[in-house]
Protein backbone atom coordinates (compact mmCIF):
# COMPACT_ATOMS: atom_id res chain seq x y z
CA UNK A 1 0.00 0.00 0.00
CA UNK A 2 1.25 3.47 -0.87
CA UNK A 3 1.53 6.01 1.88
CA UNK A 4 3.59 8.30 4.03
CA UNK A 5 5.63 6.92 6.91
CA UNK A 6 6.77 9.13 9.74
CA UNK A 7 9.17 7.97 12.42
CA UNK A 8 9.52 7.85 15.29
CA UNK A 9 5.99 8.20 16.61
CA UNK A 10 7.28 9.76 19.84
CA UNK A 11 10.53 11.66 20.30
CA UNK A 12 12.13 13.41 23.24
CA UNK A 13 14.63 16.21 22.97
CA UNK A 14 17.08 17.43 25.57
CA UNK A 15 18.02 21.08 25.91
CA UNK A 16 20.49 22.16 23.24
CA UNK A 17 20.02 19.00 21.20
CA UNK A 18 19.17 18.73 17.52
CA UNK A 19 16.73 16.01 16.57
CA UNK A 20 15.65 14.74 13.16
CA UNK A 21 12.17 13.56 12.22
CA UNK A 22 11.92 11.13 9.34
CA UNK A 23 9.36 11.25 6.53
CA UNK A 24 9.27 8.76 3.68
CA UNK A 25 6.64 8.40 0.96
CA UNK A 26 6.12 5.76 -1.73
CA UNK A 27 3.32 7.59 -3.53
CA UNK A 28 5.71 8.93 -6.19
CA UNK A 29 4.64 12.44 -5.21
CA UNK A 30 6.80 15.38 -6.24
CA UNK A 31 5.89 17.77 -3.41
CA UNK A 32 6.36 17.27 0.31
CA UNK A 33 5.48 19.41 3.32
CA UNK A 34 6.09 19.70 7.05
CA UNK A 35 3.37 21.07 9.32
CA UNK A 36 3.33 21.67 13.04
CA UNK A 37 0.21 21.31 15.18
CA UNK A 38 -0.11 22.90 18.61
CA UNK A 39 -3.14 22.44 20.88
CA UNK A 40 -5.94 24.81 19.91
CA UNK A 41 -4.14 25.94 16.79
CA UNK A 42 -4.37 24.99 13.18
CA UNK A 43 -1.63 23.27 11.26
CA UNK A 44 1.16 25.69 10.43
CA UNK A 45 3.54 25.20 7.51
CA UNK A 46 7.23 24.88 8.39
CA UNK A 47 8.91 23.98 5.08
CA UNK A 48 7.89 22.55 1.74
CA UNK A 49 9.63 21.11 -1.27
CA UNK A 50 8.23 20.81 -4.78
CA UNK A 51 11.23 19.09 -6.32
CA UNK A 52 14.37 17.23 -5.30
CA UNK A 53 17.19 19.47 -4.06
CA UNK A 54 14.89 22.45 -3.66
CA UNK A 55 12.77 23.63 -0.74
CA UNK A 56 11.13 26.81 0.54
CA UNK A 57 10.39 28.23 3.95
CA UNK A 58 6.84 28.16 5.18
CA UNK A 59 5.29 30.41 7.79
CA UNK A 60 7.31 29.24 10.81
CA UNK A 61 10.69 28.03 9.48
CA UNK A 62 12.89 29.56 12.19
CA UNK A 63 14.68 26.90 14.23
CA UNK A 64 14.09 24.17 11.65
CA UNK A 65 16.03 22.79 8.70
CA UNK A 66 15.21 20.31 5.95
CA UNK A 67 16.82 18.48 3.06
CA UNK A 68 15.41 16.86 -0.07
CA UNK A 69 18.11 14.64 -1.51
CA UNK A 70 15.69 11.98 -2.69
CA UNK A 71 12.15 12.24 -4.03
CA UNK A 72 10.89 9.81 -1.39
CA UNK A 73 12.42 11.45 1.65
CA UNK A 74 12.01 14.83 3.37
CA UNK A 75 13.59 14.79 6.86
CA UNK A 76 13.02 17.67 9.27
CA UNK A 77 15.67 18.70 11.81
CA UNK A 78 14.51 20.58 14.88
CA UNK A 79 17.55 22.56 15.96
CA UNK A 80 18.48 23.92 19.36
CA UNK A 81 17.47 27.35 18.04
CA UNK A 82 13.82 26.25 18.17
CA UNK A 83 12.93 27.34 21.70
CA UNK A 84 9.46 25.83 21.83
CA UNK A 85 9.69 22.53 19.94
CA UNK A 86 7.01 20.58 21.80
CA UNK A 87 4.31 19.89 19.22
CA UNK A 88 2.81 17.28 16.91
CA UNK A 89 4.65 17.27 13.59
CA UNK A 90 2.94 16.18 10.39
CA UNK A 91 4.52 15.38 7.06
CA UNK A 92 2.41 15.53 3.92
CA UNK A 93 2.74 15.19 0.17
CA UNK A 94 0.93 16.11 -3.04
CA UNK A 95 1.33 14.75 -6.54
CA UNK A 96 2.78 17.79 -8.30
CA UNK A 97 2.57 20.62 -5.76
CA UNK A 98 -0.04 22.39 -7.87
CA UNK A 99 -3.11 24.26 -6.64
CA UNK A 100 -6.13 22.20 -5.62
CA UNK A 101 -4.21 19.01 -5.08
CA UNK A 102 -5.16 17.20 -1.90
CA UNK A 103 -2.59 16.76 0.83
CA UNK A 104 -1.90 13.23 1.99
CA UNK A 105 -0.63 13.13 5.56
CA UNK A 106 1.52 10.77 7.56
CA UNK A 107 0.50 9.70 11.07
CA UNK A 108 2.69 12.27 12.79
CA UNK A 109 5.51 12.51 15.34
CA UNK A 110 4.93 13.88 18.84
CA UNK A 111 8.03 15.76 19.96
CA UNK A 112 8.48 16.63 23.62
CA UNK A 113 11.25 18.40 25.51
CA UNK A 114 12.82 16.66 28.49
CA UNK B 1 -2.99 37.05 11.46
CA UNK B 2 -5.40 34.14 11.43
CA UNK B 3 -6.74 34.02 7.87
CA UNK B 4 -8.91 30.95 8.47
CA UNK B 5 -10.88 30.78 11.70
CA UNK B 6 -13.02 28.12 13.26
CA UNK B 7 -14.60 29.89 16.19
CA UNK B 8 -16.07 26.84 17.88
CA UNK B 9 -13.39 24.68 19.52
CA UNK B 10 -15.92 21.95 20.23
CA UNK B 11 -19.36 20.72 19.24
CA UNK B 12 -21.46 17.96 20.74
CA UNK B 13 -24.47 16.40 18.98
CA UNK B 14 -26.69 13.35 19.35
CA UNK B 15 -26.38 10.43 17.01
CA UNK B 16 -28.71 10.80 14.05
CA UNK B 17 -28.93 14.58 14.29
CA UNK B 18 -27.22 17.15 12.07
CA UNK B 19 -23.72 18.44 12.83
CA UNK B 20 -22.85 21.88 11.48
CA UNK B 21 -19.23 23.01 11.62
CA UNK B 22 -18.40 26.57 10.66
CA UNK B 23 -15.38 28.30 9.18
CA UNK B 24 -14.66 31.94 8.32
CA UNK B 25 -11.86 33.35 6.19
CA UNK B 26 -10.48 36.80 5.56
CA UNK B 27 -8.26 36.43 2.49
CA UNK B 28 -10.27 37.23 -0.65
CA UNK B 29 -7.63 35.42 -2.73
CA UNK B 30 -8.74 32.05 -1.35
CA UNK B 31 -10.62 30.19 -4.06
CA UNK B 32 -10.56 26.56 -2.97
CA UNK B 33 -11.62 25.16 0.36
CA UNK B 34 -11.23 21.76 1.96
CA UNK B 35 -12.29 19.95 5.09
CA UNK B 36 -10.03 17.43 6.79
CA UNK B 37 -10.90 15.02 9.57
CA UNK B 38 -8.37 14.02 12.22
CA UNK B 39 -8.40 11.30 14.85
CA UNK B 40 -6.03 11.51 17.86
CA UNK B 41 -2.39 10.63 17.13
CA UNK B 42 -3.12 10.29 13.41
CA UNK B 43 -2.66 12.51 10.39
CA UNK B 44 -5.64 14.38 8.93
CA UNK B 45 -7.53 12.75 6.08
CA UNK B 46 -9.30 14.60 3.29
CA UNK B 47 -13.06 14.74 3.58
CA UNK B 48 -14.60 17.11 1.04
CA UNK B 49 -13.72 20.22 -0.96
CA UNK B 50 -15.40 23.09 -2.77
CA UNK B 51 -14.29 25.53 -5.43
CA UNK B 52 -15.24 29.18 -5.20
CA UNK B 53 -17.29 28.87 -8.41
CA UNK B 54 -19.76 26.69 -6.50
CA UNK B 55 -21.85 27.31 -3.43
CA UNK B 56 -22.51 23.71 -2.48
CA UNK B 57 -20.83 20.34 -2.79
CA UNK B 58 -22.27 17.09 -1.53
CA UNK B 59 -20.71 13.68 -0.89
CA UNK B 60 -22.90 11.18 0.89
CA UNK B 61 -23.63 12.38 4.41
CA UNK B 62 -21.29 15.36 4.02
CA UNK B 63 -22.22 18.68 2.41
CA UNK B 64 -20.11 21.81 2.29
CA UNK B 65 -21.70 25.20 1.72
CA UNK B 66 -19.79 28.29 0.64
CA UNK B 67 -21.01 31.88 1.07
CA UNK B 68 -18.43 34.00 -0.72
CA UNK B 69 -19.95 37.34 0.14
CA UNK B 70 -19.79 36.48 3.83
CA UNK B 71 -16.45 34.66 3.48
CA UNK B 72 -17.99 31.75 5.32
CA UNK B 73 -18.22 28.04 4.77
CA UNK B 74 -19.87 25.27 6.70
CA UNK B 75 -19.76 21.50 6.80
CA UNK B 76 -23.01 19.64 7.40
CA UNK B 77 -23.01 16.00 8.48
CA UNK B 78 -26.38 14.26 8.27
CA UNK B 79 -27.05 11.96 9.99
CA UNK B 80 -24.20 12.18 12.51
CA UNK B 81 -22.65 8.93 13.67
CA UNK B 82 -20.40 8.15 16.67
CA UNK B 83 -17.57 7.33 14.25
CA UNK B 84 -17.69 10.94 13.08
CA UNK B 85 -16.25 12.03 16.43
CA UNK B 86 -12.95 13.68 15.49
CA UNK B 87 -11.32 17.07 15.01
CA UNK B 88 -12.38 18.76 11.79
CA UNK B 89 -10.07 21.26 10.10
CA UNK B 90 -11.14 23.77 7.53
CA UNK B 91 -8.41 24.71 5.03
CA UNK B 92 -8.10 27.16 2.15
CA UNK B 93 -5.80 27.75 -0.76
CA UNK B 94 -5.22 30.87 -2.83
CA UNK B 95 -5.04 31.03 -6.58
CA UNK B 96 -2.61 29.10 -8.75
CA UNK B 97 0.49 31.01 -7.66
CA UNK B 98 0.59 29.41 -4.22
CA UNK B 99 0.71 25.85 -5.47
CA UNK B 100 -0.89 23.37 -3.11
CA UNK B 101 -0.05 25.28 0.08
CA UNK B 102 -2.98 25.29 2.48
CA UNK B 103 -3.91 27.60 5.33
CA UNK B 104 -5.68 25.76 8.13
CA UNK B 105 -8.16 26.81 10.78
CA UNK B 106 -7.75 25.88 14.43
CA UNK B 107 -10.03 22.86 14.24
CA UNK B 108 -13.34 21.91 15.86
CA UNK B 109 -13.65 18.84 18.06
CA UNK B 110 -16.91 17.08 17.14
CA UNK B 111 -18.35 14.58 19.61
CA UNK B 112 -21.30 12.49 18.49
CA UNK B 113 -23.06 10.88 21.44
CA UNK B 114 -24.83 7.52 20.99
PDB file of N, CA, C and O in Angstrom, chain A residues 38-97:
ATOM      1  N   UNK A  38      -0.094  22.633  17.180  1.00  0.00           N
ATOM      2  CA  UNK A  38      -0.108  22.904  18.610  1.00  0.00           C
ATOM      3  C   UNK A  38      -1.557  22.857  19.092  1.00  0.00           C
ATOM      4  O   UNK A  38      -2.470  23.157  18.329  1.00  0.00           O
ATOM      5  N   UNK A  39      -1.773  22.512  20.361  1.00  0.00           N
ATOM      6  CA  UNK A  39      -3.144  22.436  20.876  1.00  0.00           C
ATOM      7  C   UNK A  39      -3.898  23.741  20.642  1.00  0.00           C
ATOM      8  O   UNK A  39      -3.386  24.829  20.928  1.00  0.00           O
ATOM      9  N   UNK A  40      -5.110  23.631  20.124  1.00  0.00           N
ATOM     10  CA  UNK A  40      -5.943  24.810  19.910  1.00  0.00           C
ATOM     11  C   UNK A  40      -5.532  25.669  18.727  1.00  0.00           C
ATOM     12  O   UNK A  40      -6.099  26.747  18.523  1.00  0.00           O
ATOM     13  N   UNK A  41      -4.568  25.191  17.969  1.00  0.00           N
ATOM     14  CA  UNK A  41      -4.143  25.940  16.786  1.00  0.00           C
ATOM     15  C   UNK A  41      -4.250  25.068  15.552  1.00  0.00           C
ATOM     16  O   UNK A  41      -4.207  23.850  15.630  1.00  0.00           O
ATOM     17  N   UNK A  42      -4.358  25.734  14.434  1.00  0.00           N
ATOM     18  CA  UNK A  42      -4.370  24.990  13.179  1.00  0.00           C
ATOM     19  C   UNK A  42      -2.991  24.494  12.826  1.00  0.00           C
ATOM     20  O   UNK A  42      -2.012  24.771  13.516  1.00  0.00           O
ATOM     21  N   UNK A  43      -2.915  23.753  11.748  1.00  0.00           N
ATOM     22  CA  UNK A  43      -1.628  23.273  11.256  1.00  0.00           C
ATOM     23  C   UNK A  43      -0.888  24.444  10.612  1.00  0.00           C
ATOM     24  O   UNK A  43      -1.451  25.176   9.798  1.00  0.00           O
ATOM     25  N   UNK A  44       0.364  24.603  10.985  1.00  0.00           N
ATOM     26  CA  UNK A  44       1.163  25.694  10.426  1.00  0.00           C
ATOM     27  C   UNK A  44       2.321  25.125   9.615  1.00  0.00           C
ATOM     28  O   UNK A  44       3.007  24.217  10.070  1.00  0.00           O
ATOM     29  N   UNK A  45       2.553  25.714   8.450  1.00  0.00           N
ATOM     30  CA  UNK A  45       3.536  25.200   7.507  1.00  0.00           C
ATOM     31  C   UNK A  45       4.948  25.602   7.906  1.00  0.00           C
ATOM     32  O   UNK A  45       5.229  26.792   8.095  1.00  0.00           O
ATOM     33  N   UNK A  46       5.840  24.619   8.004  1.00  0.00           N
ATOM     34  CA  UNK A  46       7.228  24.882   8.389  1.00  0.00           C
ATOM     35  C   UNK A  46       8.097  25.025   7.135  1.00  0.00           C
ATOM     36  O   UNK A  46       8.760  26.044   6.941  1.00  0.00           O
ATOM     37  N   UNK A  47       8.139  23.994   6.315  1.00  0.00           N
ATOM     38  CA  UNK A  47       8.905  23.984   5.078  1.00  0.00           C
ATOM     39  C   UNK A  47       8.139  23.152   4.048  1.00  0.00           C
ATOM     40  O   UNK A  47       7.345  22.289   4.414  1.00  0.00           O
ATOM     41  N   UNK A  48       8.422  23.420   2.775  1.00  0.00           N
ATOM     42  CA  UNK A  48       7.894  22.549   1.740  1.00  0.00           C
ATOM     43  C   UNK A  48       8.888  22.446   0.601  1.00  0.00           C
ATOM     44  O   UNK A  48       9.764  23.304   0.429  1.00  0.00           O
ATOM     45  N   UNK A  49       8.723  21.378  -0.163  1.00  0.00           N
ATOM     46  CA  UNK A  49       9.630  21.112  -1.268  1.00  0.00           C
ATOM     47  C   UNK A  49       8.810  20.621  -2.451  1.00  0.00           C
ATOM     48  O   UNK A  49       8.014  19.691  -2.306  1.00  0.00           O
ATOM     49  N   UNK A  50       8.996  21.219  -3.603  1.00  0.00           N
ATOM     50  CA  UNK A  50       8.233  20.807  -4.782  1.00  0.00           C
ATOM     51  C   UNK A  50       9.054  19.956  -5.732  1.00  0.00           C
ATOM     52  O   UNK A  50       8.517  19.393  -6.697  1.00  0.00           O
ATOM     53  N   UNK A  51      10.365  19.875  -5.453  1.00  0.00           N
ATOM     54  CA  UNK A  51      11.226  19.090  -6.322  1.00  0.00           C
ATOM     55  C   UNK A  51      12.491  18.726  -5.553  1.00  0.00           C
ATOM     56  O   UNK A  51      12.863  19.433  -4.596  1.00  0.00           O
ATOM     57  N   UNK A  52      13.130  17.658  -5.964  1.00  0.00           N
ATOM     58  CA  UNK A  52      14.369  17.235  -5.297  1.00  0.00           C
ATOM     59  C   UNK A  52      15.401  18.356  -5.327  1.00  0.00           C
ATOM     60  O   UNK A  52      15.508  19.099  -6.309  1.00  0.00           O
ATOM     61  N   UNK A  53      16.125  18.476  -4.213  1.00  0.00           N
ATOM     62  CA  UNK A  53      17.193  19.469  -4.055  1.00  0.00           C
ATOM     63  C   UNK A  53      16.702  20.909  -4.046  1.00  0.00           C
ATOM     64  O   UNK A  53      17.492  21.838  -4.282  1.00  0.00           O
ATOM     65  N   UNK A  54      15.437  21.100  -3.777  1.00  0.00           N
ATOM     66  CA  UNK A  54      14.892  22.452  -3.657  1.00  0.00           C
ATOM     67  C   UNK A  54      13.818  22.463  -2.582  1.00  0.00           C
ATOM     68  O   UNK A  54      13.016  21.528  -2.492  1.00  0.00           O
ATOM     69  N   UNK A  55      13.804  23.509  -1.751  1.00  0.00           N
ATOM     70  CA  UNK A  55      12.766  23.628  -0.736  1.00  0.00           C
ATOM     71  C   UNK A  55      12.604  25.105  -0.378  1.00  0.00           C
ATOM     72  O   UNK A  55      13.500  25.925  -0.629  1.00  0.00           O
ATOM     73  N   UNK A  56      11.447  25.438   0.179  1.00  0.00           N
ATOM     74  CA  UNK A  56      11.127  26.815   0.542  1.00  0.00           C
ATOM     75  C   UNK A  56      10.641  26.874   1.982  1.00  0.00           C
ATOM     76  O   UNK A  56      10.033  25.930   2.494  1.00  0.00           O
ATOM     77  N   UNK A  57      10.882  28.015   2.603  1.00  0.00           N
ATOM     78  CA  UNK A  57      10.388  28.231   3.950  1.00  0.00           C
ATOM     79  C   UNK A  57       8.879  28.433   3.937  1.00  0.00           C
ATOM     80  O   UNK A  57       8.328  29.050   3.032  1.00  0.00           O
ATOM     81  N   UNK A  58       8.254  27.898   4.974  1.00  0.00           N
ATOM     82  CA  UNK A  58       6.844  28.155   5.179  1.00  0.00           C
ATOM     83  C   UNK A  58       6.660  29.332   6.117  1.00  0.00           C
ATOM     84  O   UNK A  58       7.473  30.252   6.144  1.00  0.00           O
ATOM     85  N   UNK A  59       5.617  29.278   6.926  1.00  0.00           N
ATOM     86  CA  UNK A  59       5.286  30.409   7.785  1.00  0.00           C
ATOM     87  C   UNK A  59       6.083  30.450   9.086  1.00  0.00           C
ATOM     88  O   UNK A  59       6.209  31.494   9.709  1.00  0.00           O
ATOM     89  N   UNK A  60       6.621  29.281   9.510  1.00  0.00           N
ATOM     90  CA  UNK A  60       7.309  29.235  10.812  1.00  0.00           C
ATOM     91  C   UNK A  60       8.607  28.437  10.700  1.00  0.00           C
ATOM     92  O   UNK A  60       8.859  27.531  11.465  1.00  0.00           O
ATOM     93  N   UNK A  61       9.473  28.807   9.772  1.00  0.00           N
ATOM     94  CA  UNK A  61      10.685  28.029   9.482  1.00  0.00           C
ATOM     95  C   UNK A  61      11.814  28.219  10.498  1.00  0.00           C
ATOM     96  O   UNK A  61      12.738  27.406  10.549  1.00  0.00           O
ATOM     97  N   UNK A  62      11.769  29.270  11.286  1.00  0.00           N
ATOM     98  CA  UNK A  62      12.888  29.557  12.191  1.00  0.00           C
ATOM     99  C   UNK A  62      13.097  28.431  13.198  1.00  0.00           C
ATOM    100  O   UNK A  62      12.164  27.992  13.857  1.00  0.00           O
ATOM    101  N   UNK A  63      14.369  27.968  13.297  1.00  0.00           N
ATOM    102  CA  UNK A  63      14.685  26.904  14.233  1.00  0.00           C
ATOM    103  C   UNK A  63      14.564  25.513  13.633  1.00  0.00           C
ATOM    104  O   UNK A  63      14.763  24.522  14.338  1.00  0.00           O
ATOM    105  N   UNK A  64      14.242  25.438  12.351  1.00  0.00           N
ATOM    106  CA  UNK A  64      14.089  24.166  11.650  1.00  0.00           C
ATOM    107  C   UNK A  64      14.975  24.148  10.409  1.00  0.00           C
ATOM    108  O   UNK A  64      15.295  25.191   9.858  1.00  0.00           O
ATOM    109  N   UNK A  65      15.357  22.943   9.986  1.00  0.00           N
ATOM    110  CA  UNK A  65      16.031  22.792   8.700  1.00  0.00           C
ATOM    111  C   UNK A  65      15.545  21.510   8.042  1.00  0.00           C
ATOM    112  O   UNK A  65      15.074  20.593   8.712  1.00  0.00           O
ATOM    113  N   UNK A  66      15.654  21.473   6.706  1.00  0.00           N
ATOM    114  CA  UNK A  66      15.211  20.309   5.948  1.00  0.00           C
ATOM    115  C   UNK A  66      16.221  20.013   4.844  1.00  0.00           C
ATOM    116  O   UNK A  66      17.097  20.823   4.544  1.00  0.00           O
ATOM    117  N   UNK A  67      16.063  18.834   4.259  1.00  0.00           N
ATOM    118  CA  UNK A  67      16.817  18.481   3.060  1.00  0.00           C
ATOM    119  C   UNK A  67      15.903  17.660   2.171  1.00  0.00           C
ATOM    120  O   UNK A  67      14.937  17.052   2.641  1.00  0.00           O
ATOM    121  N   UNK A  68      16.208  17.659   0.867  1.00  0.00           N
ATOM    122  CA  UNK A  68      15.412  16.858  -0.068  1.00  0.00           C
ATOM    123  C   UNK A  68      16.372  16.279  -1.104  1.00  0.00           C
ATOM    124  O   UNK A  68      16.429  16.690  -2.252  1.00  0.00           O
ATOM    125  N   UNK A  69      17.121  15.274  -0.639  1.00  0.00           N
ATOM    126  CA  UNK A  69      18.112  14.643  -1.511  1.00  0.00           C
ATOM    127  C   UNK A  69      17.504  13.556  -2.378  1.00  0.00           C
ATOM    128  O   UNK A  69      18.041  13.198  -3.430  1.00  0.00           O
ATOM    129  N   UNK A  70      16.388  13.005  -1.935  1.00  0.00           N
ATOM    130  CA  UNK A  70      15.689  11.975  -2.693  1.00  0.00           C
ATOM    131  C   UNK A  70      14.224  12.347  -2.784  1.00  0.00           C
ATOM    132  O   UNK A  70      13.668  12.967  -1.870  1.00  0.00           O
ATOM    133  N   UNK A  71      13.569  11.921  -3.841  1.00  0.00           N
ATOM    134  CA  UNK A  71      12.154  12.237  -4.027  1.00  0.00           C
ATOM    135  C   UNK A  71      11.312  11.670  -2.891  1.00  0.00           C
ATOM    136  O   UNK A  71      10.330  12.257  -2.476  1.00  0.00           O
ATOM    137  N   UNK A  72      11.719  10.496  -2.372  1.00  0.00           N
ATOM    138  CA  UNK A  72      10.894   9.806  -1.394  1.00  0.00           C
ATOM    139  C   UNK A  72      11.040  10.339   0.022  1.00  0.00           C
ATOM    140  O   UNK A  72      10.246  10.019   0.892  1.00  0.00           O
ATOM    141  N   UNK A  73      12.063  11.132   0.278  1.00  0.00           N
ATOM    142  CA  UNK A  73      12.422  11.450   1.651  1.00  0.00           C
ATOM    143  C   UNK A  73      12.519  12.951   1.897  1.00  0.00           C
ATOM    144  O   UNK A  73      13.088  13.687   1.074  1.00  0.00           O
ATOM    145  N   UNK A  74      11.998  13.400   3.041  1.00  0.00           N
ATOM    146  CA  UNK A  74      12.014  14.833   3.374  1.00  0.00           C
ATOM    147  C   UNK A  74      12.187  14.967   4.891  1.00  0.00           C
ATOM    148  O   UNK A  74      11.254  15.294   5.612  1.00  0.00           O
ATOM    149  N   UNK A  75      13.392  14.727   5.406  1.00  0.00           N
ATOM    150  CA  UNK A  75      13.594  14.791   6.863  1.00  0.00           C
ATOM    151  C   UNK A  75      13.589  16.223   7.384  1.00  0.00           C
ATOM    152  O   UNK A  75      14.035  17.151   6.711  1.00  0.00           O
ATOM    153  N   UNK A  76      13.089  16.362   8.593  1.00  0.00           N
ATOM    154  CA  UNK A  76      13.024  17.669   9.270  1.00  0.00           C
ATOM    155  C   UNK A  76      13.921  17.632  10.504  1.00  0.00           C
ATOM    156  O   UNK A  76      13.785  16.729  11.334  1.00  0.00           O
ATOM    157  N   UNK A  77      14.834  18.589  10.619  1.00  0.00           N
ATOM    158  CA  UNK A  77      15.669  18.703  11.808  1.00  0.00           C
ATOM    159  C   UNK A  77      15.173  19.859  12.663  1.00  0.00           C
ATOM    160  O   UNK A  77      15.020  20.984  12.159  1.00  0.00           O
ATOM    161  N   UNK A  78      14.890  19.561  13.914  1.00  0.00           N
ATOM    162  CA  UNK A  78      14.512  20.582  14.879  1.00  0.00           C
ATOM    163  C   UNK A  78      15.790  20.964  15.612  1.00  0.00           C
ATOM    164  O   UNK A  78      16.369  20.148  16.343  1.00  0.00           O
ATOM    165  N   UNK A  79      16.263  22.157  15.399  1.00  0.00           N
ATOM    166  CA  UNK A  79      17.545  22.559  15.959  1.00  0.00           C
ATOM    167  C   UNK A  79      17.382  23.138  17.360  1.00  0.00           C
ATOM    168  O   UNK A  79      16.266  23.447  17.809  1.00  0.00           O
ATOM    169  N   UNK A  80      18.514  23.348  18.015  1.00  0.00           N
ATOM    170  CA  UNK A  80      18.485  23.923  19.358  1.00  0.00           C
ATOM    171  C   UNK A  80      17.992  25.363  19.335  1.00  0.00           C
ATOM    172  O   UNK A  80      17.625  25.915  20.379  1.00  0.00           O
ATOM    173  N   UNK A  81      17.961  25.977  18.150  1.00  0.00           N
ATOM    174  CA  UNK A  81      17.468  27.351  18.037  1.00  0.00           C
ATOM    175  C   UNK A  81      15.951  27.428  18.151  1.00  0.00           C
ATOM    176  O   UNK A  81      15.398  28.511  18.367  1.00  0.00           O
ATOM    177  N   UNK A  82      15.277  26.288  18.024  1.00  0.00           N
ATOM    178  CA  UNK A  82      13.817  26.253  18.175  1.00  0.00           C
ATOM    179  C   UNK A  82      13.517  26.156  19.662  1.00  0.00           C
ATOM    180  O   UNK A  82      13.678  25.098  20.277  1.00  0.00           O
ATOM    181  N   UNK A  83      13.065  27.243  20.231  1.00  0.00           N
ATOM    182  CA  UNK A  83      12.928  27.338  21.698  1.00  0.00           C
ATOM    183  C   UNK A  83      11.663  26.688  22.239  1.00  0.00           C
ATOM    184  O   UNK A  83      11.551  26.436  23.432  1.00  0.00           O
ATOM    185  N   UNK A  84      10.710  26.446  21.383  1.00  0.00           N
ATOM    186  CA  UNK A  84       9.462  25.829  21.830  1.00  0.00           C
ATOM    187  C   UNK A  84       9.103  24.676  20.891  1.00  0.00           C
ATOM    188  O   UNK A  84       8.142  24.760  20.132  1.00  0.00           O
ATOM    189  N   UNK A  85       9.869  23.587  20.939  1.00  0.00           N
ATOM    190  CA  UNK A  85       9.695  22.533  19.939  1.00  0.00           C
ATOM    191  C   UNK A  85       8.574  21.542  20.235  1.00  0.00           C
ATOM    192  O   UNK A  85       8.213  20.760  19.361  1.00  0.00           O
ATOM    193  N   UNK A  86       8.029  21.566  21.437  1.00  0.00           N
ATOM    194  CA  UNK A  86       7.010  20.579  21.798  1.00  0.00           C
ATOM    195  C   UNK A  86       5.775  20.784  20.939  1.00  0.00           C
ATOM    196  O   UNK A  86       5.128  21.832  21.002  1.00  0.00           O
ATOM    197  N   UNK A  87       5.453  19.805  20.136  1.00  0.00           N
ATOM    198  CA  UNK A  87       4.315  19.891  19.218  1.00  0.00           C
ATOM    199  C   UNK A  87       4.150  18.553  18.517  1.00  0.00           C
ATOM    200  O   UNK A  87       4.986  17.649  18.648  1.00  0.00           O
ATOM    201  N   UNK A  88       3.070  18.450  17.752  1.00  0.00           N
ATOM    202  CA  UNK A  88       2.807  17.277  16.913  1.00  0.00           C
ATOM    203  C   UNK A  88       3.202  17.673  15.490  1.00  0.00           C
ATOM    204  O   UNK A  88       2.696  18.663  14.964  1.00  0.00           O
ATOM    205  N   UNK A  89       4.117  16.915  14.909  1.00  0.00           N
ATOM    206  CA  UNK A  89       4.654  17.266  13.587  1.00  0.00           C
ATOM    207  C   UNK A  89       4.073  16.330  12.529  1.00  0.00           C
ATOM    208  O   UNK A  89       4.119  15.107  12.677  1.00  0.00           O
ATOM    209  N   UNK A  90       3.578  16.933  11.470  1.00  0.00           N
ATOM    210  CA  UNK A  90       2.942  16.178  10.390  1.00  0.00           C
ATOM    211  C   UNK A  90       3.660  16.412   9.074  1.00  0.00           C
ATOM    212  O   UNK A  90       3.920  17.552   8.688  1.00  0.00           O
ATOM    213  N   UNK A  91       3.944  15.325   8.400  1.00  0.00           N
ATOM    214  CA  UNK A  91       4.524  15.376   7.058  1.00  0.00           C
ATOM    215  C   UNK A  91       3.403  15.092   6.066  1.00  0.00           C
ATOM    216  O   UNK A  91       2.481  14.306   6.360  1.00  0.00           O
ATOM    217  N   UNK A  92       3.440  15.732   4.923  1.00  0.00           N
ATOM    218  CA  UNK A  92       2.407  15.530   3.917  1.00  0.00           C
ATOM    219  C   UNK A  92       3.021  15.584   2.525  1.00  0.00           C
ATOM    220  O   UNK A  92       4.163  16.033   2.345  1.00  0.00           O
ATOM    221  N   UNK A  93       2.252  15.123   1.551  1.00  0.00           N
ATOM    222  CA  UNK A  93       2.736  15.190   0.169  1.00  0.00           C
ATOM    223  C   UNK A  93       1.567  15.446  -0.769  1.00  0.00           C
ATOM    224  O   UNK A  93       0.406  15.193  -0.439  1.00  0.00           O
ATOM    225  N   UNK A  94       1.886  15.981  -1.953  1.00  0.00           N
ATOM    226  CA  UNK A  94       0.927  16.106  -3.044  1.00  0.00           C
ATOM    227  C   UNK A  94       1.606  15.676  -4.334  1.00  0.00           C
ATOM    228  O   UNK A  94       2.833  15.696  -4.437  1.00  0.00           O
ATOM    229  N   UNK A  95       0.803  15.348  -5.313  1.00  0.00           N
ATOM    230  CA  UNK A  95       1.328  14.751  -6.537  1.00  0.00           C
ATOM    231  C   UNK A  95       2.333  15.665  -7.243  1.00  0.00           C
ATOM    232  O   UNK A  95       3.453  15.259  -7.541  1.00  0.00           O
ATOM    233  N   UNK A  96       1.919  16.891  -7.524  1.00  0.00           N
ATOM    234  CA  UNK A  96       2.776  17.795  -8.300  1.00  0.00           C
ATOM    235  C   UNK A  96       3.037  19.120  -7.595  1.00  0.00           C
ATOM    236  O   UNK A  96       3.780  19.950  -8.113  1.00  0.00           O
ATOM    237  N   UNK A  97       2.403  19.351  -6.449  1.00  0.00           N
ATOM    238  CA  UNK A  97       2.569  20.622  -5.764  1.00  0.00           C
ATOM    239  C   UNK A  97       1.795  21.744  -6.429  1.00  0.00           C
ATOM    240  O   UNK A  97       2.114  22.922  -6.242  1.00  0.00           O
TER     241      UNK A  97
END
